[in-house]
Amino acid sequence: MIMLVKEFGAQHTWKRNITAMNAHRANSTSLLSSLLILLALIFLSTACAAPGGSTSSTFPPRTHPQAAATQPPAMVHIPSGPITYVALGASDAVGVGSDQPGSQGYVPLVAAHLPKGSHLVNLGISG
């Protein structure tokens, strides 16, 4: 009979420890949820703040240039002599994925339209 009491006492203590751990886990989860909600509120309030530290919620009106809308775009002078074309890019610069990678990337296609005597530097890296 004493053995049963000891087993019951140990089992009762074990159940009490499990209950305490479950309560601690519930408190930790509740604390984590509260912390995540607080961080979300801080993020949202920061995102909604006025730019530049201004406390004003009004922004200056946008100006719409009337003269620019009525004028045609300015012409850009393109040199007629040879140029050096330096191309940067990834696999699309090299032409990976096409039937003819050496000639169907954007770099060889653009280079084909350069003035005679132009120099091509292809820095495109496949991969």
JSON list of C-alpha atoms in Angstrom, two decimals, residues 6-16:
[
{"chain": "A", "resi": 6, "resn": "LYS", "atom": "CA", "xyz": [4.53, 6.62, -3.68]},
{"chain": "A", "resi": 7, "resn": "GLU", "atom": "CA", "xyz": [3.55, 5.83, -7.27]},
{"chain": "A", "resi": 8, "resn": "PHE", "atom": "CA", "xyz": [0.45, 7.97, -6.99]},
{"chain": "A", "resi": 9, "resn": "GLY", "atom": "CA", "xyz": [2.51, 10.78, -5.50]},
{"chain": "A", "resi": 10, "resn": "ALA", "atom": "CA", "xyz": [5.10, 10.59, -8.29]},
{"chain": "A", "resi": 11, "resn": "GLN", "atom": "CA", "xyz": [2.39, 10.37, -10.93]},
{"chain": "A", "resi": 12, "resn": "HIS", "atom": "CA", "xyz": [0.54, 13.29, -9.37]},
{"chain": "A", "resi": 13, "resn": "THR", "atom": "CA", "xyz": [3.75, 15.36, -9.34]},
{"chain": "A", "resi": 14, "resn": "TRP", "atom": "CA", "xyz": [4.41, 14.43, -12.98]},
{"chain": "A", "resi": 15, "resn": "LYS", "atom": "CA", "xyz": [0.90, 15.54, -14.00]},
{"chain": "A", "resi": 16, "resn": "ARG", "atom": "CA", "xyz": [1.35, 18.77, -12.09]}
]
